[in-house]
Amino acid sequence: MTAEPTAGGIPPWEGFMIHTLRALADGNVRSRRELFPLAARLADLTVAQQAEVLSSGQVVYENRVGWALSFLANVGAMERPSRGHYQITDAGRGLLQRFPQGFRERDVNELADDPESPIRPYVASAPRPTKQGSAVADPAAAQAATMTPTEQVQDGIGRIHADVAGALLSRLQSREPAFFERAVVELLLAMGYGGVGGSGAVTQMSNDGGIDGVIDQDVLGLSRVYLQAKRYADGSSVGRPEVQGFVGAVHGKADGGVFITTSHFSKAAREFAEITPMRIILIDGQRLTDLMIRYGVGVQVRQTFVEVEIDEDFFA
């Protein structure tokens, strides 16, 4: 039984088991790095599919191939003659003969239940998304069943971040404008724009010329970043006049500036920012909360997850 492709057309990790075994079918020893492109070719992945990455930056298909290799080595379908290298076993050749079109984890587990089979029972290091052989009615659970454990963790973290991002926007929109201005100054400082010995400050509430904050990137203030902060509701948008006014306020003071809002920018505003000679960075509500979470502004770390793998040097 073949494993159906997931969203984006990339096979789940189960789908890569047949491809990794085929890549080793000639009996040669191959490194993990060699197996990645071979598995991608056998799976007919497009260039775009091979370029898809997880939030951690790891390539999606390589992560899934890695889990397929780990599982097959665990059950005895392949062996590791040296660090990071794999070779098919007689048990692996048996899987190719029995399931020429592909197979799933439960197919291997059923073979492992047979005492006459060369396939070993899988020694699980993490709980399975679904029970062996059970149907999955929940679409979310069905999707989770096709993910590697790494993808499941990152998907869960992504959902948490999305919830926190919504709460952050709500909090920022409910506070006074001065609070929002201080928050964006603190964000840019956290991002490193204060430089070594630099500083940041909110400008005076009146007569600020459209500038809400200033970041000095050096002790003397020779290099500055000017900020505009608009605390708008979700249904409102920052238009071209506001961006154009900010450009006028910054003109003659710096080569560019950063315009931040809790809502979004109109198409005309974005087009103007692209054509104006001055470098203007527009940060909407979604990007704002992404940056706040990334740089720890307005949030705190509740729990840290550590992913581990075997240290091959230890066993060398």
mmCIF file of C-alpha atoms in Angstrom, residues 17-305:
data_model
loop_
_atom_site.group_PDB
_atom_site.id
_atom_site.type_symbol
_atom_site.label_atom_id
_atom_site.label_comp_id
_atom_site.label_asym_id
_atom_site.label_seq_id
_atom_site.Cartn_x
_atom_site.Cartn_y
_atom_site.Cartn_z
ATOM 1 C CA MET A 17 10.845 4.264 2.577
ATOM 2 C CA ILE A 18 10.408 2.617 -0.823
ATOM 3 C CA HIS A 19 12.592 5.243 -2.496
ATOM 4 C CA THR A 20 15.463 4.904 -0.010
ATOM 5 C CA LEU A 21 15.422 1.120 -0.386
ATOM 6 C CA ARG A 22 15.401 1.438 -4.182
ATOM 7 C CA ALA A 23 18.361 3.820 -3.962
ATOM 8 C CA LEU A 24 20.268 1.095 -2.085
ATOM 9 C CA ALA A 25 18.993 -1.878 -4.081
ATOM 10 C CA ASP A 26 22.331 -2.360 -5.875
ATOM 11 C CA GLY A 27 23.947 -3.270 -2.551
ATOM 12 C CA ASN A 28 26.395 -0.368 -2.480
ATOM 13 C CA VAL A 29 27.060 1.587 0.681
ATOM 14 C CA ARG A 30 25.873 5.182 0.363
ATOM 15 C CA SER A 31 26.079 8.178 2.638
ATOM 16 C CA ARG A 32 23.076 10.046 3.938
ATOM 17 C CA ARG A 33 24.014 13.001 1.729
ATOM 18 C CA GLU A 34 24.122 10.799 -1.360
ATOM 19 C CA LEU A 35 20.724 9.309 -0.569
ATOM 20 C CA PHE A 36 18.897 12.637 -0.387
ATOM 21 C CA PRO A 37 19.114 13.529 -4.108
ATOM 22 C CA LEU A 38 18.623 9.894 -5.130
ATOM 23 C CA ALA A 39 15.406 9.654 -3.108
ATOM 24 C CA ALA A 40 14.230 12.999 -4.490
ATOM 25 C CA ARG A 41 14.807 11.787 -8.044
ATOM 26 C CA LEU A 42 13.010 8.497 -7.456
ATOM 27 C CA ALA A 43 10.084 10.375 -5.887
ATOM 28 C CA ASP A 44 9.947 12.719 -8.923
ATOM 29 C CA LEU A 45 10.197 15.808 -6.733
ATOM 30 C CA THR A 46 10.214 19.123 -8.544
ATOM 31 C CA VAL A 47 12.870 21.756 -7.913
ATOM 32 C CA ALA A 48 10.316 23.753 -5.917
ATOM 33 C CA GLN A 49 9.439 20.732 -3.766
ATOM 34 C CA GLN A 50 13.112 20.066 -3.078
ATOM 35 C CA ALA A 51 13.468 23.677 -1.913
ATOM 36 C CA GLU A 52 10.602 23.591 0.638
ATOM 37 C CA VAL A 53 11.858 24.110 4.183
ATOM 38 C CA LEU A 54 10.494 23.804 7.707
ATOM 39 C CA SER A 55 10.360 26.776 10.060
ATOM 40 C CA SER A 56 13.708 25.617 11.451
ATOM 41 C CA GLY A 57 15.277 25.928 7.987
ATOM 42 C CA GLN A 58 15.633 22.170 7.464
ATOM 43 C CA VAL A 59 14.632 20.919 4.012
ATOM 44 C CA VAL A 60 11.245 19.153 4.248
ATOM 45 C CA TYR A 61 11.979 16.158 2.040
ATOM 46 C CA GLU A 62 15.408 15.615 3.614
ATOM 47 C CA ASN A 63 13.789 15.545 7.053
ATOM 48 C CA ARG A 64 11.335 12.902 5.834
ATOM 49 C CA VAL A 65 14.041 10.838 4.146
ATOM 50 C CA GLY A 66 16.010 10.965 7.394
ATOM 51 C CA TRP A 67 13.079 9.534 9.366
ATOM 52 C CA ALA A 68 12.544 6.835 6.719
ATOM 53 C CA LEU A 69 16.213 5.838 7.013
ATOM 54 C CA SER A 70 16.007 5.778 10.799
ATOM 55 C CA PHE A 71 12.893 3.606 10.782
ATOM 56 C CA LEU A 72 14.235 1.126 8.216
ATOM 57 C CA ALA A 73 17.534 0.786 10.068
ATOM 58 C CA ASN A 74 15.614 0.252 13.307
ATOM 59 C CA VAL A 75 13.622 -2.676 11.880
ATOM 60 C CA GLY A 76 16.640 -4.220 10.153
ATOM 61 C CA ALA A 77 15.807 -3.373 6.520
ATOM 62 C CA MET A 78 19.158 -1.600 6.221
ATOM 63 C CA GLU A 79 22.311 -1.351 8.277
ATOM 64 C CA ARG A 80 24.854 1.346 9.076
ATOM 65 C CA PRO A 81 28.322 -0.017 8.276
ATOM 66 C CA SER A 82 29.887 3.321 9.248
ATOM 67 C CA ARG A 83 28.881 6.748 10.476
ATOM 68 C CA GLY A 84 26.179 8.287 8.286
ATOM 69 C CA HIS A 85 26.318 5.450 5.731
ATOM 70 C CA TYR A 86 23.659 2.882 4.857
ATOM 71 C CA GLN A 87 23.441 -0.455 3.086
ATOM 72 C CA ILE A 88 20.394 -2.575 2.295
ATOM 73 C CA THR A 89 19.987 -5.936 4.056
ATOM 74 C CA ASP A 90 18.252 -9.139 2.994
ATOM 75 C CA ALA A 91 15.259 -7.979 5.034
ATOM 76 C CA GLY A 92 15.197 -4.753 3.021
ATOM 77 C CA ARG A 93 15.339 -6.656 -0.262
ATOM 78 C CA GLY A 94 12.426 -8.730 0.990
ATOM 79 C CA LEU A 95 10.402 -5.548 1.508
ATOM 80 C CA LEU A 96 11.138 -4.439 -2.053
ATOM 81 C CA GLN A 97 9.963 -7.773 -3.414
ATOM 82 C CA ARG A 98 6.847 -7.890 -1.253
ATOM 83 C CA PHE A 99 5.836 -4.239 -1.731
ATOM 84 C CA PRO A 100 7.212 -3.095 -5.122
ATOM 85 C CA GLN A 101 4.817 -0.109 -5.222
ATOM 86 C CA GLY A 102 5.549 1.094 -1.701
ATOM 87 C CA PHE A 103 4.448 0.370 1.835
ATOM 88 C CA ARG A 104 3.549 1.962 5.131
ATOM 89 C CA GLU A 105 4.691 1.633 8.697
ATOM 90 C CA ARG A 106 1.816 -0.646 9.602
ATOM 91 C CA ASP A 107 2.789 -3.050 6.775
ATOM 92 C CA VAL A 108 6.258 -3.363 8.291
ATOM 93 C CA ASN A 109 4.834 -3.764 11.782
ATOM 94 C CA GLU A 110 2.618 -6.614 10.599
ATOM 95 C CA LEU A 111 5.664 -8.407 9.200
ATOM 96 C CA ALA A 112 7.529 -7.855 12.468
ATOM 97 C CA ASP A 113 4.750 -9.715 14.287
ATOM 98 C CA ASP A 114 5.677 -12.839 12.315
ATOM 99 C CA PRO A 115 8.466 -14.701 14.181
ATOM 100 C CA GLU A 116 9.670 -16.128 10.846
ATOM 101 C CA SER A 117 10.169 -12.660 9.315
ATOM 102 C CA PRO A 118 13.643 -11.092 9.205
ATOM 103 C CA ILE A 119 12.010 -7.737 10.016
ATOM 104 C CA ARG A 120 12.523 -6.744 13.662
ATOM 105 C CA PRO A 121 9.839 -5.035 15.774
ATOM 106 C CA TYR A 122 10.248 -1.278 15.786
ATOM 107 C CA VAL A 123 11.564 0.103 19.063
ATOM 108 C CA ALA A 124 9.576 3.327 19.345
ATOM 109 C CA SER A 125 11.294 6.416 20.741
ATOM 110 C CA ALA A 126 8.150 8.559 20.463
ATOM 111 C CA PRO A 127 4.384 7.941 20.628
ATOM 112 C CA ARG A 128 2.647 7.165 17.354
ATOM 113 C CA PRO A 129 0.091 9.694 16.005
ATOM 114 C CA THR A 130 -2.527 6.975 15.466
ATOM 115 C CA LYS A 131 -3.063 3.387 16.474
ATOM 116 C CA GLN A 132 -1.770 0.778 14.079
ATOM 117 C CA GLY A 133 -4.288 0.058 11.335
ATOM 118 C CA SER A 134 -6.938 2.435 12.691
ATOM 119 C CA ALA A 135 -8.879 4.798 10.477
ATOM 120 C CA VAL A 136 -8.408 8.526 11.084
ATOM 121 C CA ALA A 137 -11.616 10.549 10.945
ATOM 122 C CA ASP A 138 -10.171 13.871 12.153
ATOM 123 C CA PRO A 139 -8.491 15.735 9.230
ATOM 124 C CA ALA A 140 -5.970 17.309 11.610
ATOM 125 C CA ALA A 141 -5.068 13.893 12.989
ATOM 126 C CA ALA A 142 -4.822 12.518 9.461
ATOM 127 C CA GLN A 143 -2.350 15.248 8.556
ATOM 128 C CA ALA A 144 -0.358 14.644 11.739
ATOM 129 C CA ALA A 145 -0.104 10.968 10.845
ATOM 130 C CA THR A 146 1.864 11.864 7.698
ATOM 131 C CA MET A 147 4.286 14.169 9.533
ATOM 132 C CA THR A 148 7.616 13.274 11.017
ATOM 133 C CA PRO A 149 7.953 13.928 14.779
ATOM 134 C CA THR A 150 10.046 17.009 13.963
ATOM 135 C CA GLU A 151 7.300 18.377 11.734
ATOM 136 C CA GLN A 152 4.653 17.671 14.375
ATOM 137 C CA VAL A 153 6.615 19.622 17.005
ATOM 138 C CA GLN A 154 7.164 22.555 14.659
ATOM 139 C CA ASP A 155 3.528 22.506 13.557
ATOM 140 C CA GLY A 156 2.437 22.629 17.203
ATOM 141 C CA ILE A 157 4.823 25.478 17.959
ATOM 142 C CA GLY A 158 3.540 27.295 14.875
ATOM 143 C CA ARG A 159 -0.025 27.065 16.174
ATOM 144 C CA ILE A 160 1.046 28.364 19.583
ATOM 145 C CA HIS A 161 2.847 31.277 17.944
ATOM 146 C CA ALA A 162 -0.238 32.076 15.850
ATOM 147 C CA ASP A 163 -2.396 32.220 18.986
ATOM 148 C CA VAL A 164 0.158 34.390 20.801
ATOM 149 C CA ALA A 165 0.473 36.668 17.752
ATOM 150 C CA GLY A 166 -3.270 37.319 17.795
ATOM 151 C CA ALA A 167 -3.152 38.092 21.509
ATOM 152 C CA LEU A 168 -0.196 40.437 20.996
ATOM 153 C CA LEU A 169 -2.045 42.465 18.364
ATOM 154 C CA SER A 170 -5.115 42.698 20.576
ATOM 155 C CA ARG A 171 -3.025 43.929 23.508
ATOM 156 C CA LEU A 172 -1.144 46.489 21.395
ATOM 157 C CA GLN A 173 -4.366 47.835 19.886
ATOM 158 C CA SER A 174 -5.971 48.205 23.313
ATOM 159 C CA ARG A 175 -3.144 50.296 24.762
ATOM 160 C CA GLU A 176 -2.473 54.006 24.324
ATOM 161 C CA PRO A 177 -0.390 55.211 21.339
ATOM 162 C CA ALA A 178 2.574 56.104 23.590
ATOM 163 C CA PHE A 179 2.806 52.484 24.783
ATOM 164 C CA PHE A 180 2.858 51.220 21.185
ATOM 165 C CA GLU A 181 5.595 53.674 20.265
ATOM 166 C CA ARG A 182 7.739 52.511 23.184
ATOM 167 C CA ALA A 183 7.091 48.897 22.186
ATOM 168 C CA VAL A 184 8.347 49.346 18.615
ATOM 169 C CA VAL A 185 11.447 51.207 19.825
ATOM 170 C CA GLU A 186 12.158 48.321 22.198
ATOM 171 C CA LEU A 187 11.632 45.857 19.343
ATOM 172 C CA LEU A 188 14.185 47.517 17.066
ATOM 173 C CA LEU A 189 16.685 47.662 19.904
ATOM 174 C CA ALA A 190 16.122 43.949 20.529
ATOM 175 C CA MET A 191 16.742 43.338 16.828
ATOM 176 C CA GLY A 192 20.162 44.933 17.183
ATOM 177 C CA TYR A 193 19.525 48.286 15.546
ATOM 178 C CA GLY A 194 20.884 50.113 18.576
ATOM 179 C CA GLY A 195 24.335 48.893 17.611
ATOM 180 C CA VAL A 196 27.221 48.939 20.072
ATOM 181 C CA GLY A 197 26.597 51.699 22.586
ATOM 182 C CA GLY A 198 23.561 52.919 20.674
ATOM 183 C CA SER A 199 20.188 53.855 22.140
ATOM 184 C CA GLY A 200 16.582 54.451 21.238
ATOM 185 C CA ALA A 201 13.883 56.820 22.362
ATOM 186 C CA VAL A 202 10.310 57.854 21.681
ATOM 187 C CA THR A 203 9.994 61.414 20.389
ATOM 188 C CA GLN A 204 7.847 64.056 22.044
ATOM 189 C CA MET A 205 4.097 63.491 21.776
ATOM 190 C CA SER A 206 3.594 66.777 19.935
ATOM 191 C CA ASN A 207 5.473 68.422 17.089
ATOM 192 C CA ASP A 208 7.336 65.249 16.225
ATOM 193 C CA GLY A 209 6.999 65.873 12.495
ATOM 194 C CA GLY A 210 5.546 62.431 11.886
ATOM 195 C CA ILE A 211 8.462 60.698 13.610
ATOM 196 C CA ASP A 212 7.530 58.604 16.635
ATOM 197 C CA GLY A 213 10.891 57.109 17.533
ATOM 198 C CA VAL A 214 14.602 57.439 16.888
ATOM 199 C CA ILE A 215 17.259 54.732 17.145
ATOM 200 C CA ASP A 216 20.867 55.894 17.461
ATOM 201 C CA GLN A 217 23.067 53.140 16.083
ATOM 202 C CA ASP A 218 26.259 54.564 17.560
ATOM 203 C CA VAL A 219 27.289 56.528 20.637
ATOM 204 C CA LEU A 220 27.423 59.876 18.831
ATOM 205 C CA GLY A 221 24.181 59.366 16.943
ATOM 206 C CA LEU A 222 25.806 59.740 13.528
ATOM 207 C CA SER A 223 23.709 56.866 12.157
ATOM 208 C CA ARG A 224 20.008 56.933 12.966
ATOM 209 C CA VAL A 225 16.847 54.940 12.226
ATOM 210 C CA TYR A 226 13.596 56.911 12.275
ATOM 211 C CA LEU A 227 10.305 55.245 13.158
ATOM 212 C CA GLN A 228 6.641 55.887 12.571
ATOM 213 C CA ALA A 229 4.154 53.817 14.607
ATOM 214 C CA LYS A 230 0.442 53.672 13.800
ATOM 215 C CA ARG A 231 -1.815 51.777 16.195
ATOM 216 C CA TYR A 232 -4.764 50.979 13.907
ATOM 217 C CA ALA A 233 -7.634 48.499 14.259
ATOM 218 C CA ASP A 234 -7.709 45.418 12.028
ATOM 219 C CA GLY A 235 -10.312 46.897 9.675
ATOM 220 C CA SER A 236 -8.267 50.035 8.984
ATOM 221 C CA SER A 237 -5.263 50.375 6.740
ATOM 222 C CA VAL A 238 -2.363 52.758 6.363
ATOM 223 C CA GLY A 239 -2.675 54.565 3.050
ATOM 224 C CA ARG A 240 -0.277 56.349 0.754
ATOM 225 C CA PRO A 241 -0.770 59.808 2.382
ATOM 226 C CA GLU A 242 0.517 58.533 5.732
ATOM 227 C CA VAL A 243 3.569 56.899 4.177
ATOM 228 C CA GLN A 244 4.208 59.935 2.007
ATOM 229 C CA GLY A 245 4.026 62.185 5.086
ATOM 230 C CA PHE A 246 6.544 59.975 6.887
ATOM 231 C CA VAL A 247 8.926 60.207 3.928
ATOM 232 C CA GLY A 248 8.640 63.986 4.078
ATOM 233 C CA ALA A 249 9.373 63.997 7.808
ATOM 234 C CA VAL A 250 12.482 61.823 7.403
ATOM 235 C CA HIS A 251 13.770 63.624 4.301
ATOM 236 C CA GLY A 252 17.009 65.417 5.029
ATOM 237 C CA LYS A 253 17.538 63.548 8.304
ATOM 238 C CA ALA A 254 18.334 60.014 7.076
ATOM 239 C CA ASP A 255 18.378 57.796 4.018
ATOM 240 C CA GLY A 256 15.378 55.778 5.199
ATOM 241 C CA GLY A 257 13.014 54.790 7.966
ATOM 242 C CA VAL A 258 10.689 52.124 9.345
ATOM 243 C CA PHE A 259 6.895 52.464 9.340
ATOM 244 C CA ILE A 260 5.141 50.019 11.688
ATOM 245 C CA THR A 261 1.418 49.431 12.104
ATOM 246 C CA THR A 262 -0.815 46.974 13.922
ATOM 247 C CA SER A 263 -3.050 46.674 10.855
ATOM 248 C CA HIS A 264 -1.897 46.564 7.224
ATOM 249 C CA PHE A 265 -0.792 48.831 4.366
ATOM 250 C CA SER A 266 -2.878 49.608 1.319
ATOM 251 C CA LYS A 267 -1.632 48.624 -2.123
ATOM 252 C CA ALA A 268 -1.006 52.296 -2.946
ATOM 253 C CA ALA A 269 1.064 52.709 0.218
ATOM 254 C CA ARG A 270 3.234 49.711 -0.641
ATOM 255 C CA GLU A 271 3.684 50.848 -4.224
ATOM 256 C CA PHE A 272 4.760 54.305 -3.067
ATOM 257 C CA ALA A 273 7.279 52.832 -0.613
ATOM 258 C CA GLU A 274 8.793 50.813 -3.469
ATOM 259 C CA ILE A 275 9.201 53.733 -5.881
ATOM 260 C CA THR A 276 10.359 56.451 -3.482
ATOM 261 C CA PRO A 277 14.152 57.031 -3.604
ATOM 262 C CA MET A 278 14.263 56.845 0.198
ATOM 263 C CA ARG A 279 14.497 53.358 1.731
ATOM 264 C CA ILE A 280 11.253 52.845 3.665
ATOM 265 C CA ILE A 281 10.538 49.530 5.389
ATOM 266 C CA LEU A 282 6.866 48.756 5.982
ATOM 267 C CA ILE A 283 6.003 46.356 8.809
ATOM 268 C CA ASP A 284 2.363 45.293 9.112
ATOM 269 C CA GLY A 285 0.665 43.647 12.074
ATOM 270 C CA GLN A 286 1.495 40.091 11.063
ATOM 271 C CA ARG A 287 5.187 40.775 10.553
ATOM 272 C CA LEU A 288 5.258 42.903 13.698
ATOM 273 C CA THR A 289 4.045 40.054 15.901
ATOM 274 C CA ASP A 290 6.357 37.580 14.157
ATOM 275 C CA LEU A 291 9.307 39.824 15.010
ATOM 276 C CA MET A 292 8.143 40.362 18.596
ATOM 277 C CA ILE A 293 7.931 36.606 19.149
ATOM 278 C CA ARG A 294 11.259 35.979 17.426
ATOM 279 C CA TYR A 295 13.120 38.602 19.466
ATOM 280 C CA GLY A 296 11.279 38.082 22.747
ATOM 281 C CA VAL A 297 9.551 41.446 23.032
ATOM 282 C CA GLY A 298 6.244 41.308 24.903
ATOM 283 C CA VAL A 299 6.520 37.530 25.297
ATOM 284 C CA GLN A 300 8.411 35.139 27.525
ATOM 285 C CA VAL A 301 9.678 31.618 26.948
ATOM 286 C CA ARG A 302 7.393 29.171 28.711
ATOM 287 C CA GLN A 303 9.021 25.895 27.692
ATOM 288 C CA THR A 304 11.968 24.804 25.568
ATOM 289 C CA PHE A 305 12.052 21.657 23.445
#
